[in-house]
XYZ file of C-alpha atoms in Angstrom:
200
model
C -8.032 -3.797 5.902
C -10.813 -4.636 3.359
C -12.909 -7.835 3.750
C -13.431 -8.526 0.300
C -9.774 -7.263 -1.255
C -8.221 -9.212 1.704
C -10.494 -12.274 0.612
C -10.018 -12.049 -3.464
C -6.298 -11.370 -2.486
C -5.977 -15.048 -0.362
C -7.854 -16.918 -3.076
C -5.652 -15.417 -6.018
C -2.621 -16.459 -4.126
C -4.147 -19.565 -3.460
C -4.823 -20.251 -7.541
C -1.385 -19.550 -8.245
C -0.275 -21.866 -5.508
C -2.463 -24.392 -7.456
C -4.491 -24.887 -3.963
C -7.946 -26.159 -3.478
C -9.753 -24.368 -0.203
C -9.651 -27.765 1.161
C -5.471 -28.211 0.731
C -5.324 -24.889 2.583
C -7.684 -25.370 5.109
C -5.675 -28.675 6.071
C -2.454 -26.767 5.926
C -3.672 -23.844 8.825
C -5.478 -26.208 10.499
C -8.951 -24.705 9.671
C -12.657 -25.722 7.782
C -12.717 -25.169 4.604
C -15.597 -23.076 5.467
C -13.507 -20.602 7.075
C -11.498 -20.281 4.033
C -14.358 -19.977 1.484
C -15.957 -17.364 4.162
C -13.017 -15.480 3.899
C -12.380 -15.707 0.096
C -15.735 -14.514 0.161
C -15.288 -11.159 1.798
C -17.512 -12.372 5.023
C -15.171 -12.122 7.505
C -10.991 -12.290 8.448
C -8.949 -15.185 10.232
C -8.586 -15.292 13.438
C -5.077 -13.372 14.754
C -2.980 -16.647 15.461
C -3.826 -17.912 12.209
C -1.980 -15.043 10.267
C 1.092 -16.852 10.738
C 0.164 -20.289 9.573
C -1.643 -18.699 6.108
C 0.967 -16.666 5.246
C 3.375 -19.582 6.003
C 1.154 -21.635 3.763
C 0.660 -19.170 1.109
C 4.078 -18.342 1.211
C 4.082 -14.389 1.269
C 4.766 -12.510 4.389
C 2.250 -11.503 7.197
C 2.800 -7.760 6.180
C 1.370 -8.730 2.243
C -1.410 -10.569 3.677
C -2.367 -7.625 5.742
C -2.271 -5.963 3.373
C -4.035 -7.707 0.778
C -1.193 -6.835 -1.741
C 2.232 -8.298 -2.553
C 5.255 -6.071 -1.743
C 8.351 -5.864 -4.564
C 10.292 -4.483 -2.513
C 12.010 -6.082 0.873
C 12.369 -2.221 2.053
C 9.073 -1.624 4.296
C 9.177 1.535 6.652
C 8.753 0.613 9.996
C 5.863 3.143 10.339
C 4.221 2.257 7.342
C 4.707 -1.667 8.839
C 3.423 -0.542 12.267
C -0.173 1.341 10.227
C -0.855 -1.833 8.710
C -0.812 -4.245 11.336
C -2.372 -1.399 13.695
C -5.338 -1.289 11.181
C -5.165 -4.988 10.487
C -6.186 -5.516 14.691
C -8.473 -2.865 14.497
C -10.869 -4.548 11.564
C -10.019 -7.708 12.781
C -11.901 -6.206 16.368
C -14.378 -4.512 14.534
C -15.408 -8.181 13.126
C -15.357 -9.746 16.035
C -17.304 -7.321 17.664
C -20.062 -7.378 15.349
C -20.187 -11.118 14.691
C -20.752 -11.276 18.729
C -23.596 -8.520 17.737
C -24.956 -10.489 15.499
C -24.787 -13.700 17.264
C -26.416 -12.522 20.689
C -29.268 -11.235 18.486
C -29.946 -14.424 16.715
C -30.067 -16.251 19.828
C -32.565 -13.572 20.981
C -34.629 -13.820 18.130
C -34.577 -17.621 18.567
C -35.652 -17.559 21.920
C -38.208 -14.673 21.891
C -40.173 -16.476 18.775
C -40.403 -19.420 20.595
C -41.630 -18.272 23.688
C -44.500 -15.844 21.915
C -45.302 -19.421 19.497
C -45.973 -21.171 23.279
C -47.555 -18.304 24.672
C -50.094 -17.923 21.840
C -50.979 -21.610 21.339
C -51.877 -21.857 25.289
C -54.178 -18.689 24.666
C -55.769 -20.360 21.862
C -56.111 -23.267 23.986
C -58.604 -20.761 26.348
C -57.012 -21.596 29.865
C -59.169 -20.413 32.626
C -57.792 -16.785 34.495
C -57.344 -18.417 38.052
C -54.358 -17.484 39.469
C -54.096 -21.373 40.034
C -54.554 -21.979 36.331
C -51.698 -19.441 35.373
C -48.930 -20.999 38.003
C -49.417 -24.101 36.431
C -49.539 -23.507 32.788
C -46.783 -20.677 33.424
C -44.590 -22.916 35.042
C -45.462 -26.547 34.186
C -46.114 -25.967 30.576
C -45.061 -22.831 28.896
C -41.541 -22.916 30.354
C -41.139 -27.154 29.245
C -42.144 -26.058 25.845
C -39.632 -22.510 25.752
C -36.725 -24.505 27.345
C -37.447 -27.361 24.770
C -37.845 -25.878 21.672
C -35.299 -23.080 22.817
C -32.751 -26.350 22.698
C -33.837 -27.228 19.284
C -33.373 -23.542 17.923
C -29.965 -23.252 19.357
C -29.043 -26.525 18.511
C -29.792 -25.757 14.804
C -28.235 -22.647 14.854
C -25.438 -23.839 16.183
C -24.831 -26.212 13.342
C -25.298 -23.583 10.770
C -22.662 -21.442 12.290
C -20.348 -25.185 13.205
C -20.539 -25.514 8.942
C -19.556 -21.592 8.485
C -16.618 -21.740 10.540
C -17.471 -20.054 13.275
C -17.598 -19.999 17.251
C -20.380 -21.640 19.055
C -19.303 -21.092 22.639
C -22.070 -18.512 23.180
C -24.756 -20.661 22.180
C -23.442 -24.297 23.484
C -23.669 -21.592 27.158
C -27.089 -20.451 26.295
C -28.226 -24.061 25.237
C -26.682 -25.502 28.673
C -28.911 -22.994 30.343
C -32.253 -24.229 29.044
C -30.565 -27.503 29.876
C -29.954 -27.064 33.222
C -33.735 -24.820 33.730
C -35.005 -28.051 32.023
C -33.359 -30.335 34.287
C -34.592 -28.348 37.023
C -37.897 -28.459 36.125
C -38.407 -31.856 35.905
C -36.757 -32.592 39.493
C -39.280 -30.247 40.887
C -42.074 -31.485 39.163
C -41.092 -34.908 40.206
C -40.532 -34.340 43.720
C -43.908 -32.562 44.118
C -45.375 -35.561 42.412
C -43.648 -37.804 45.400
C -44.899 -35.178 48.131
C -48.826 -35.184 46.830
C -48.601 -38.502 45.756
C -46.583 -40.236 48.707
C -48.625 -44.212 48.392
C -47.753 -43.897 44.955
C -44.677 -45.758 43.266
């Protein structure tokens, strides 16, 4: 299954249907995003929602799999069982590289920030004590990482939210810096308490 003749094949259908992307997106429960990403060639439904836009487009799953309408109500089984067998295989293929492409966003993300933090503290000509770089390591560099880490992820996450698409993997890695975060500051606290102990 094509991306693109699958996606010009839903919006032509649409058109005749006299259908806005919004009127269908409401209909299959969906973003309108998702249906402009997929009239756009960038990507397929998910599998359960094969049903409900074929429903709503009115043509059968076996047309929208394969991106053409049938004249005839006499389909081969095997030529039946081919297209749905290819329409799960490129639907996998996707979703395999969108996960690809997601986990090396995130990466990027995180690795850009952490050389950014790294690089301003070397500017800032820390002494070389071992002292020095157990406190700037842990007190300062990893703050700013987790921090701005949050920020990238939370961005990102609201580019993909307005395409359509998934955001578990990110909302995960985002409750990670979270939690190291979180962590941090309890330590840092309670070390404050223990060399501090007169102090309220």
């Amino acid at each position: 299954m094509d991306a693109i003749k699958f996606g010009s094949f839903v919006a032509s259908v649409r058109k005749e249907k006299n259908m806005t992307q919004a009127e269908l997106a409401a209909k299959i429960q969906v973003t309108d995003k998702a249906v402009s990403r997929w009239e756009r060639g960038l990507g397929f439904p998910d599998i359960n929602t094969l049903e409900p836009l074929s429903d709503a487009l009115e043509i059968s799953i076996l047309e929208l799999m394969r991106s053409e309408k049938i004249e005839t109500d006499n389909i081969h089984c095997k030529d039946a069982a081919n297209i749905i067998t290819d329409t799960l295989r490129e639907a996998d293929r996707q979703r395999i590289l969108e996960r690809k492409q997601e986990r090396k966003l995130i990466a990027i993300a995180i690795g850009s920030v952490a050389l950014l933090s790294v690089f301003i503290l070397l500017v800032d000509h820390i002494g070389w004590s071992l002292q020095n770089i157990i406190f700037t390591s842990v007190g300062v560099v990893l703050p700013i990482v987790c921090g701005l880490a949050i920020f990238a992820l939370a961005v990102l996450a609201i580019i993909r939210k307005c395409m359509g698409k998934s955001c578990r993997q990110i909302a995960i890695a985002s409750l990670i810096f979270v939690a190291i975060l979180v962590v941090m500051v309890i330590l840092f606290f309670m070390l404050g308490m223990m060399a501090f102990p007169g102090q309220k």
